[in-house]
mmCIF file of C-alpha atoms and ligand atoms in Angstrom:
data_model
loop_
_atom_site.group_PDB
_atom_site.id
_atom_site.type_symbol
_atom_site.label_atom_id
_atom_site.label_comp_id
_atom_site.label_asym_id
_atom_site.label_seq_id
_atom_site.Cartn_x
_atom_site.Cartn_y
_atom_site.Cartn_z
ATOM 1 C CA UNK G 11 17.967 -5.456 -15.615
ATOM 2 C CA UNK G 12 20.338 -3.662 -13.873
ATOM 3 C CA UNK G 13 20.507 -3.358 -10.320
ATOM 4 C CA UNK G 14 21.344 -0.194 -7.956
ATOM 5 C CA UNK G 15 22.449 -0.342 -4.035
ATOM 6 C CA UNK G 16 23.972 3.170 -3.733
ATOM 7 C CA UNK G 17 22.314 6.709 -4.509
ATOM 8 C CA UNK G 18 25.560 7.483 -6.803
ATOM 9 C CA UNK G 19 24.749 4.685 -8.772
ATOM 10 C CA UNK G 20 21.170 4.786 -9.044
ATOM 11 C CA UNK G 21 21.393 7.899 -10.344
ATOM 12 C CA UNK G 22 23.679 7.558 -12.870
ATOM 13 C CA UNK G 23 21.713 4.864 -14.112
ATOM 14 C CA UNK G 24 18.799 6.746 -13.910
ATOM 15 C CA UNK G 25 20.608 9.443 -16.084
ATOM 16 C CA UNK G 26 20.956 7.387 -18.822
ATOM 17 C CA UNK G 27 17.048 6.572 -19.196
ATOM 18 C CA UNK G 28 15.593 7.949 -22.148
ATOM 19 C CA UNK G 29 11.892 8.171 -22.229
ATOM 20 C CA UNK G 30 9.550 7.690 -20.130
ATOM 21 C CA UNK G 31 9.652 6.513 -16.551
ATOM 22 C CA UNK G 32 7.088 4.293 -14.814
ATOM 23 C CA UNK G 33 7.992 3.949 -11.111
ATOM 24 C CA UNK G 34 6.695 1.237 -8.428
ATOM 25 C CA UNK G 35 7.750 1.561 -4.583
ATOM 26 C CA UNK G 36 7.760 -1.985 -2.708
ATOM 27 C CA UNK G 37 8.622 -3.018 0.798
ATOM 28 C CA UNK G 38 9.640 -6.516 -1.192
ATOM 29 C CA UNK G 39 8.339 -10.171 -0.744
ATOM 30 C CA UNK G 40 6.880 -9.765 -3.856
ATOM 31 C CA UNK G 41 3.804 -11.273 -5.151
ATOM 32 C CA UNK G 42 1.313 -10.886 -7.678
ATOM 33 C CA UNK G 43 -0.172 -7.910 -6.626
ATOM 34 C CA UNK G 44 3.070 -5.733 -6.691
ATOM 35 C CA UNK G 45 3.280 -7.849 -10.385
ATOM 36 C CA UNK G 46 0.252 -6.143 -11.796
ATOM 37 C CA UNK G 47 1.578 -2.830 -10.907
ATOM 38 C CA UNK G 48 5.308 -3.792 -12.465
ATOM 39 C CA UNK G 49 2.649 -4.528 -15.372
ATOM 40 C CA UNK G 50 1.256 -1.520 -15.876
ATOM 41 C CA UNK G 51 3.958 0.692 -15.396
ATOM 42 C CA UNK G 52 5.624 -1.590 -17.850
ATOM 43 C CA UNK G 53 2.209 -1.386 -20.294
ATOM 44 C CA UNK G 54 1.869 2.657 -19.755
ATOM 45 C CA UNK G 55 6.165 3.111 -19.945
ATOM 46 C CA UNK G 56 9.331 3.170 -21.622
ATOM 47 C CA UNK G 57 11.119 2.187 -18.825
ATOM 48 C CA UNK G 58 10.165 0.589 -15.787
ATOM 49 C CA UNK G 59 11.908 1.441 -12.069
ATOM 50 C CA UNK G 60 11.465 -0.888 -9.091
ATOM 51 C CA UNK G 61 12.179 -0.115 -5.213
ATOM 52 C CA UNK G 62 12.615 -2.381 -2.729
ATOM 53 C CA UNK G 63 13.556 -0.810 0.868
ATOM 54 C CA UNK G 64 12.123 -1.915 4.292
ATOM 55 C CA UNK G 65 11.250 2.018 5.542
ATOM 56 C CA UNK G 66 12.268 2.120 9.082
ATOM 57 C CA UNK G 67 10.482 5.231 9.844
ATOM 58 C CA UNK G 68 6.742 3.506 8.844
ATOM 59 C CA UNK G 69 7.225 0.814 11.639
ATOM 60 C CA UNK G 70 6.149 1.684 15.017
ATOM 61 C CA UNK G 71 7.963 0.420 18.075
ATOM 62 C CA UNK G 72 6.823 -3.374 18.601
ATOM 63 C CA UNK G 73 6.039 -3.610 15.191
ATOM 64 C CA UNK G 74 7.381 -6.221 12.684
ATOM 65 C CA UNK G 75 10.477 -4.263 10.902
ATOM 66 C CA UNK G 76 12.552 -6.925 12.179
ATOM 67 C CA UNK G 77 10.682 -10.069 10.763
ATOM 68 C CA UNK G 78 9.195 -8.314 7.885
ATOM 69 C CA UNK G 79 9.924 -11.186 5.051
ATOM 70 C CA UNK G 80 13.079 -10.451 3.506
ATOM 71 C CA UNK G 81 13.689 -12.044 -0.015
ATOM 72 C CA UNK G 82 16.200 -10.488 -2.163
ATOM 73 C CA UNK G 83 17.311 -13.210 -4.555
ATOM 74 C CA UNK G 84 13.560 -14.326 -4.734
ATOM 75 C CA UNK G 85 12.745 -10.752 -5.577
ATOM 76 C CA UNK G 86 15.361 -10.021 -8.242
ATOM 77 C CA UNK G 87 14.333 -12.910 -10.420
ATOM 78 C CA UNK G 88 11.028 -11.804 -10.182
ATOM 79 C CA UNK G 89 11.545 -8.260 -11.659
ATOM 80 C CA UNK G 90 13.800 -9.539 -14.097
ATOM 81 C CA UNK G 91 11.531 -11.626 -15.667
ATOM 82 C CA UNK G 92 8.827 -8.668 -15.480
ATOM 83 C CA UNK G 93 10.859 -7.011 -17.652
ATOM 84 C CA UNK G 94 11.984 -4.367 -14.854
ATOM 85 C CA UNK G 95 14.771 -1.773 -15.974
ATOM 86 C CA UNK G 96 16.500 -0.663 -12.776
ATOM 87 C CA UNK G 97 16.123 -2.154 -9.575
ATOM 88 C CA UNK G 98 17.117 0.223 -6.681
ATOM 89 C CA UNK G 99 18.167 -1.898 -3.325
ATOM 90 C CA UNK G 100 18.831 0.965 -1.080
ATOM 91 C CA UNK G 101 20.199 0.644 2.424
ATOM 92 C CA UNK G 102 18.763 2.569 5.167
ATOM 93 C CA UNK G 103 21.873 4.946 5.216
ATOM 94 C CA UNK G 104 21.436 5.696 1.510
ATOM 95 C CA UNK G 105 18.000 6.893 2.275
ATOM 96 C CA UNK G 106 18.345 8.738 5.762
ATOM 97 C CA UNK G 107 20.667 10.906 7.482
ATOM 98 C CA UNK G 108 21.010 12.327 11.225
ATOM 99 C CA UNK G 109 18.619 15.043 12.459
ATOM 100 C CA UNK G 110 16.147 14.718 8.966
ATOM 101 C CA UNK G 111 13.666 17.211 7.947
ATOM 102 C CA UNK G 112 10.586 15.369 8.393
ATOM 103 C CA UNK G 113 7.254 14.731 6.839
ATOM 104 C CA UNK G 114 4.007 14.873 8.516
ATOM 105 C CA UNK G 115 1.007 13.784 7.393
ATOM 106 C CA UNK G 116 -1.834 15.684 7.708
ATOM 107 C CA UNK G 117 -3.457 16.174 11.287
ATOM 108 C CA UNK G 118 -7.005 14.831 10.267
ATOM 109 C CA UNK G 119 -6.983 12.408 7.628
ATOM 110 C CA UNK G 120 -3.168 11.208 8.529
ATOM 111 C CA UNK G 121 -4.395 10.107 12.165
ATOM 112 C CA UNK G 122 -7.968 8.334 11.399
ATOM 113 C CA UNK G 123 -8.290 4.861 11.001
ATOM 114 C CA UNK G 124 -4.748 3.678 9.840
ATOM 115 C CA UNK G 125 -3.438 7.084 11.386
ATOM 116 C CA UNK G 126 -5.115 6.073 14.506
ATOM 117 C CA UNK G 127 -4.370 2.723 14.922
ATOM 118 C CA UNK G 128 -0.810 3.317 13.980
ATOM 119 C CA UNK G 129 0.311 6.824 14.935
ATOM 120 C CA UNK G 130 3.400 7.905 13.060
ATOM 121 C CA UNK G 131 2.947 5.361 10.592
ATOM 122 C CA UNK G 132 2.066 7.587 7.889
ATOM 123 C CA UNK G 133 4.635 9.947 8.550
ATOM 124 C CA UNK G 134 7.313 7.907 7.947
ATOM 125 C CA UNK G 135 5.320 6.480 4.491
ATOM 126 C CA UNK G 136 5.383 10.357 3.151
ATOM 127 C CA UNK G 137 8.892 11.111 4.154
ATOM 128 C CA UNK G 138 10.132 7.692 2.159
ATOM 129 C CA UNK G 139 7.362 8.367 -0.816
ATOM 130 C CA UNK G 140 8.948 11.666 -1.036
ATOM 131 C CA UNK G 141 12.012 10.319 -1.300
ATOM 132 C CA UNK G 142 11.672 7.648 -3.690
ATOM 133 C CA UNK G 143 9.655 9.730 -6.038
ATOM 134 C CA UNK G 144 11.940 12.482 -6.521
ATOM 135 C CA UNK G 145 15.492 10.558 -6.671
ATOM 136 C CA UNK G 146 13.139 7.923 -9.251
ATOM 137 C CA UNK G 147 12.043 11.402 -11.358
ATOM 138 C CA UNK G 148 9.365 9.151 -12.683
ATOM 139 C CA UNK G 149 6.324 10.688 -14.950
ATOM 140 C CA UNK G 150 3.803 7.739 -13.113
ATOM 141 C CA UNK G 151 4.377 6.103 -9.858
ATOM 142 C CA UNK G 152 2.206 3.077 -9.443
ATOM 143 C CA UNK G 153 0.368 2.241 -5.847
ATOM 144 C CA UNK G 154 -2.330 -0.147 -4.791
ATOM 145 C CA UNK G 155 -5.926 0.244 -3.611
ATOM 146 C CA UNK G 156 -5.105 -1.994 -1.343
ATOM 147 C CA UNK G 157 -3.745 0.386 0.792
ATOM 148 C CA UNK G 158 -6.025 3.020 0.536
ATOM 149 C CA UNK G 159 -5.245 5.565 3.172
ATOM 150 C CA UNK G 160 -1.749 5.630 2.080
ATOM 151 C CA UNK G 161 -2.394 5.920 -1.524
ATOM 152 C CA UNK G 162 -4.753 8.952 -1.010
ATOM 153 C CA UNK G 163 -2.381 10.686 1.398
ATOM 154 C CA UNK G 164 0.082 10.127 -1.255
ATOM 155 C CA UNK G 165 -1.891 11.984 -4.178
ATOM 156 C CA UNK G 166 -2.194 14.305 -1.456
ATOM 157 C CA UNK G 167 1.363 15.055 -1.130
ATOM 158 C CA UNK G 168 1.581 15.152 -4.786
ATOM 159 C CA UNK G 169 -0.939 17.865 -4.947
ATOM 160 C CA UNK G 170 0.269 20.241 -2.013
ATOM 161 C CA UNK G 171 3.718 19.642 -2.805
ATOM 162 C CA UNK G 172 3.091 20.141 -6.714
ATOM 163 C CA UNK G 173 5.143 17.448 -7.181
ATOM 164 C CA UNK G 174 5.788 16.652 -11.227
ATOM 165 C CA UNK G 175 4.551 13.240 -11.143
ATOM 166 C CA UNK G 176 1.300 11.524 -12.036
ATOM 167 C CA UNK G 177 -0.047 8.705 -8.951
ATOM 168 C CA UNK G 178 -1.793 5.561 -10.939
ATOM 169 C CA UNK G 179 -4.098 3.813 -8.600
ATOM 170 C CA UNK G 180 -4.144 -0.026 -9.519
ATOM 171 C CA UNK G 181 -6.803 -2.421 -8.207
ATOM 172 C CA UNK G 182 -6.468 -4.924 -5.453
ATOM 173 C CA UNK G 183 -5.059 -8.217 -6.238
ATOM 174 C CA UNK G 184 -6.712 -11.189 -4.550
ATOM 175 C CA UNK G 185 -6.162 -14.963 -4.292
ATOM 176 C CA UNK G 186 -8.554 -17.057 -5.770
ATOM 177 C CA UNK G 187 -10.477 -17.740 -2.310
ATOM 178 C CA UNK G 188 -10.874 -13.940 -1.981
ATOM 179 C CA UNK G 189 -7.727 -13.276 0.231
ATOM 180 C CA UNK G 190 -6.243 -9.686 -0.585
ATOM 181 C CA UNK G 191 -2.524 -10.441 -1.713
ATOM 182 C CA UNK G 192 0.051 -8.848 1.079
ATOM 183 C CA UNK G 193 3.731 -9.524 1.948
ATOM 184 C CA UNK G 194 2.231 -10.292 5.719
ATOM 185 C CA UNK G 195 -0.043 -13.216 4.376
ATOM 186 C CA UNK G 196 3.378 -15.207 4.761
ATOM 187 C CA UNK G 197 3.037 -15.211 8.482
ATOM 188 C CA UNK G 198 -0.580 -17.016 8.596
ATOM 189 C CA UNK G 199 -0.726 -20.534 9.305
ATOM 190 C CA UNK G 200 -3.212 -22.501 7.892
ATOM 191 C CA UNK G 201 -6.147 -22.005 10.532
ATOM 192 C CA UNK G 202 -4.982 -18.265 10.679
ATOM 193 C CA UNK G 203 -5.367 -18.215 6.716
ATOM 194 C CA UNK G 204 -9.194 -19.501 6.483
ATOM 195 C CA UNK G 205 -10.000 -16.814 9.066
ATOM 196 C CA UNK G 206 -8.087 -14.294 7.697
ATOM 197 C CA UNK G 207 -11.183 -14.693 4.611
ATOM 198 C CA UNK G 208 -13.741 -12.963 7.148
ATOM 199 C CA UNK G 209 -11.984 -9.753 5.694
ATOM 200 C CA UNK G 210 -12.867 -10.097 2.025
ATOM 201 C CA UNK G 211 -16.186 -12.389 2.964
ATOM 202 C CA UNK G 212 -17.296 -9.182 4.915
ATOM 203 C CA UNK G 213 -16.729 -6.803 1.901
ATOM 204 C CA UNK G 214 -18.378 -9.104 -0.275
ATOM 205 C CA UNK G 215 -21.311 -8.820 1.890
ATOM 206 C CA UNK G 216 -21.030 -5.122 1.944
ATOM 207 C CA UNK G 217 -21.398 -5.591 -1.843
ATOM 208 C CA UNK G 218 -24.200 -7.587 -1.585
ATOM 209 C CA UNK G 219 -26.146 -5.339 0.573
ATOM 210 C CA UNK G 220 -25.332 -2.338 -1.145
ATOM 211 C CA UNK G 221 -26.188 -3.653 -4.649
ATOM 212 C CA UNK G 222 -29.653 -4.859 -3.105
ATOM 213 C CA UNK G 223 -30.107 -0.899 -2.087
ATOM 214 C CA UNK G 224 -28.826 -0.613 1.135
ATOM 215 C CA UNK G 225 -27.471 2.662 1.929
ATOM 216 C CA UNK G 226 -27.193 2.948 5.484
ATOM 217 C CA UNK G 227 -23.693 2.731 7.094
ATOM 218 C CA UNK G 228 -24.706 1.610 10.313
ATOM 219 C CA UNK G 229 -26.558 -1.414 8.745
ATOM 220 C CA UNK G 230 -23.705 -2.718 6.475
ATOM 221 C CA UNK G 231 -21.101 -2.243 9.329
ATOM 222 C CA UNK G 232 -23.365 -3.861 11.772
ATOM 223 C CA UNK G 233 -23.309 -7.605 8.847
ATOM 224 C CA UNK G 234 -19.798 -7.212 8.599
ATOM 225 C CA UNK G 235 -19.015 -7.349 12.020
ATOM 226 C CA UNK G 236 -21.624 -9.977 12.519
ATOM 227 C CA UNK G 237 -18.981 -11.971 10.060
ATOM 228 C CA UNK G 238 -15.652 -10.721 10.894
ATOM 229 C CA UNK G 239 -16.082 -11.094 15.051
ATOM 230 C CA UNK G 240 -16.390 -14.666 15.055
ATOM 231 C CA UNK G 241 -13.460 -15.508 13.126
ATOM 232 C CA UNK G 242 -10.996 -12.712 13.808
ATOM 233 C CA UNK G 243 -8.398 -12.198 16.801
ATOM 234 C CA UNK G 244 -9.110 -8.573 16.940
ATOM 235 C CA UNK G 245 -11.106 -6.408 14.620
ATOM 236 C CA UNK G 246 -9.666 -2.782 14.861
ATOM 237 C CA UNK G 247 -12.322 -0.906 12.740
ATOM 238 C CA UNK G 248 -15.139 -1.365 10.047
ATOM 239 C CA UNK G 249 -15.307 2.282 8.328
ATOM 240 C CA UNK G 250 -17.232 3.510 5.478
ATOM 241 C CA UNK G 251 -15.668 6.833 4.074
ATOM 242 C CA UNK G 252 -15.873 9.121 1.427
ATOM 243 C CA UNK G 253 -12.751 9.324 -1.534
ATOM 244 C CA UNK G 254 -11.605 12.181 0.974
ATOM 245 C CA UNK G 255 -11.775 9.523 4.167
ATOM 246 C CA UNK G 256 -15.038 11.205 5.459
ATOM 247 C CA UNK G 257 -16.749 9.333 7.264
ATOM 248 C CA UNK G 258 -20.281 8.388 5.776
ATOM 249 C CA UNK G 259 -23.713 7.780 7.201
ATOM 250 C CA UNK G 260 -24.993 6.556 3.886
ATOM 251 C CA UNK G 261 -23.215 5.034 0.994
ATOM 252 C CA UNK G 262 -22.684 7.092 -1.853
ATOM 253 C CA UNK G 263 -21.553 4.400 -4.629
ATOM 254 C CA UNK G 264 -19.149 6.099 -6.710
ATOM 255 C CA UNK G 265 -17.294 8.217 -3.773
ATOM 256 C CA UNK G 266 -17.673 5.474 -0.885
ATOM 257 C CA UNK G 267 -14.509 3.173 0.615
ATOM 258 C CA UNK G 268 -15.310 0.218 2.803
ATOM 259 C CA UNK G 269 -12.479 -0.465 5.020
ATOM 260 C CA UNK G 270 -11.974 -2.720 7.585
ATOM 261 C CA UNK G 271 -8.595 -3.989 9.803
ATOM 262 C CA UNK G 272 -8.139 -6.964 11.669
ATOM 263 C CA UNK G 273 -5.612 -9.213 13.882
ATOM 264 C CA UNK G 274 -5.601 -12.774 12.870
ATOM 265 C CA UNK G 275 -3.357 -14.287 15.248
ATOM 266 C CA UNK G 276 -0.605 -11.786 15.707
ATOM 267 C CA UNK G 277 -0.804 -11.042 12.177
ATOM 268 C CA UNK G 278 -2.358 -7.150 11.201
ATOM 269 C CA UNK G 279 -4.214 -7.318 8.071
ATOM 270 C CA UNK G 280 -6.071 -4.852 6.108
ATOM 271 C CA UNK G 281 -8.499 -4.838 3.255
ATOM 272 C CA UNK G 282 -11.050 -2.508 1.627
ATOM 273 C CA UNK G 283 -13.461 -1.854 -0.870
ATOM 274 C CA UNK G 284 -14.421 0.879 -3.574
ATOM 275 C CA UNK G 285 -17.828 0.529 -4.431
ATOM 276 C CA UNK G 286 -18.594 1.567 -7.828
HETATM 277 P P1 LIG R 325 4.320 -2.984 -0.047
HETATM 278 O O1 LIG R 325 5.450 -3.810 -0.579
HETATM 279 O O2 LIG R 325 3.403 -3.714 0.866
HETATM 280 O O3 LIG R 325 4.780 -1.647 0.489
HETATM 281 O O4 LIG R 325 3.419 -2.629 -1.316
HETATM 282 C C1 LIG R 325 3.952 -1.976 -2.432
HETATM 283 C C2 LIG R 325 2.825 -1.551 -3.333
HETATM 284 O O5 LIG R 325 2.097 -2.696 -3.758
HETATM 285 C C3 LIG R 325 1.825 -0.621 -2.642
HETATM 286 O O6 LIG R 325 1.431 0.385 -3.553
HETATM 287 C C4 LIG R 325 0.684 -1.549 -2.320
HETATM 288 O O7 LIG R 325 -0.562 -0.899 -2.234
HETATM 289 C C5 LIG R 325 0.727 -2.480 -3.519
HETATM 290 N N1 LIG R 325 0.037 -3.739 -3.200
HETATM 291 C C6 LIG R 325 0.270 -4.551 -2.138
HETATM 292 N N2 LIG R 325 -0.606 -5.579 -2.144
HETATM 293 C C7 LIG R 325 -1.400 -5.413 -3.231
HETATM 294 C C8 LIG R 325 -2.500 -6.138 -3.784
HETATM 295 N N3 LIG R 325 -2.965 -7.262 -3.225
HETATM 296 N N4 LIG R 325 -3.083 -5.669 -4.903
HETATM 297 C C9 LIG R 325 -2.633 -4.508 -5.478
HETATM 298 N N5 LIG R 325 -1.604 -3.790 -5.011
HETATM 299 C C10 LIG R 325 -0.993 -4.231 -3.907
#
């Protein structure tokens, strides 16, 4: 593995790749969800790309850009053994300039839910996606479920930008209590952790209902909440949307995301389901 901290020299290195490219953005901390996508892109590629770069512009003031785990040497031996090709380690100056020309998500689906909560947020994601994706000049970039919003504004970007690069969605990692695998887990204590399950537990019941015939939004929303209020600090939003984030009065399995966000603690966490 060969490792990259400067555009010059990522690029060169990039030059030299022969074959094809399988690409996957990270924030770092990594764990064994980002693994599955280093994985596939290893499974599906001839050579495999890793980013790891904190985006400034994706935190909102007051947010945690400042303690977001940092764990470079951790990180590096990960990849390594993943088989990982090129590891790019940008700093923020070999990413952004003065006076950018700046992404915007769009004005309906970029500023529900996620967009809501966090305005600006998913500006900041496109403009670095954008980025990464076209210095990486990967055929597949590799994002998670997990993050749902983001990855479907992303294959939106791809698709109004006709961007030459193919978006692989890969499934949500989870620990083996049911706890969705994210960098921010880190910051839970132990009492936070246990709570922090009301997330999954709640989708799981969503399941549950759903596969018993339930179709009605309001119902489902109403038993998650009856699990998620007890445990959690604050719960931002239960949502049930369509694969376009519109929101849905009655589950269509197949085309239906259950989402839900929730402080535990001072800790945001987020976690969702696709129901089949
Ligand atoms: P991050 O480092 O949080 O920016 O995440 C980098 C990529 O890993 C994104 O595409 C995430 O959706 C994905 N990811 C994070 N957590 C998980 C998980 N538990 N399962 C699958 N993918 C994940």
């Amino acid at each position: 593995m060969v490792v990259a901290r400067d555009y010059a020299s990522f690029s060169e290195l990039r030059d030299e790749m022969k074959g094809s490219i399988g690409f996957v953005p990270t924030m770092g901390a990594l764990h064994e969800g980002h693994l599955s996508l280093i994985r596939r892109a290893r499974e599906e590629n001839d050579h495999v790309i890793v980013s790891i770069f904190v985006n400034p512009t994706q935190f909102l003031e007051g947010e945690d850009l400042d303690k977001y785990p940092r764990r470079e040497e951790a990180d590096r031996k990960i990849c390594e053994l993943a088989g990982v090709d090129l590891l790019y380690l940008p700093t923020t100056d070999q990413i952004y300039e003065e006076d950018e020309l700046c992404m915007g998500a769009p004005k309906i689906r970029g500023y529900i839910l996620e967009g809501a909560k966090r305005p600006g947020h998913f500006d900041g994601m496109l403009q670095v996606v954008m980025k990464l994706l076209n210095l990486s000049r990967a055929e597949r970039a590799y994002f998670g479920k997990k993050d749902a919003q983001q990855l479907i504004l992303i294959q939106q970007m791809v698709r109004n930008y006709f961007m030459p690069v193919e978006i692989v969605p890969c499934e949500i990692v989870r620990d083996a209590d049911g706890l969705a695998l994210s960098s921010r887990n880190l910051y839970l204590d132990d009492d936070e952790r246990r709570r922090a399950l009301s997330l999954s537990r709640s989708l799981k019941k969503a399941a549950k209902l759903i596969q018993s015939g339930e179709r009605k939004s309001e119902i489902i929303r109403a038993a998650m909440r009856g699990i998620l209020e007890p445990e959690v600090t604050e719960l931002e939003y239960v949502a049930i949307v369509d694969r376009e984030f519109r929101p849905l009065e009655e589950v269509e399995p197949g085309n239906t995301i259950i989402l839900v966000a929730a402080k535990v603690g001072q800790t945001r966490l987020i976690d969702n389901l696709w129901v089949r």
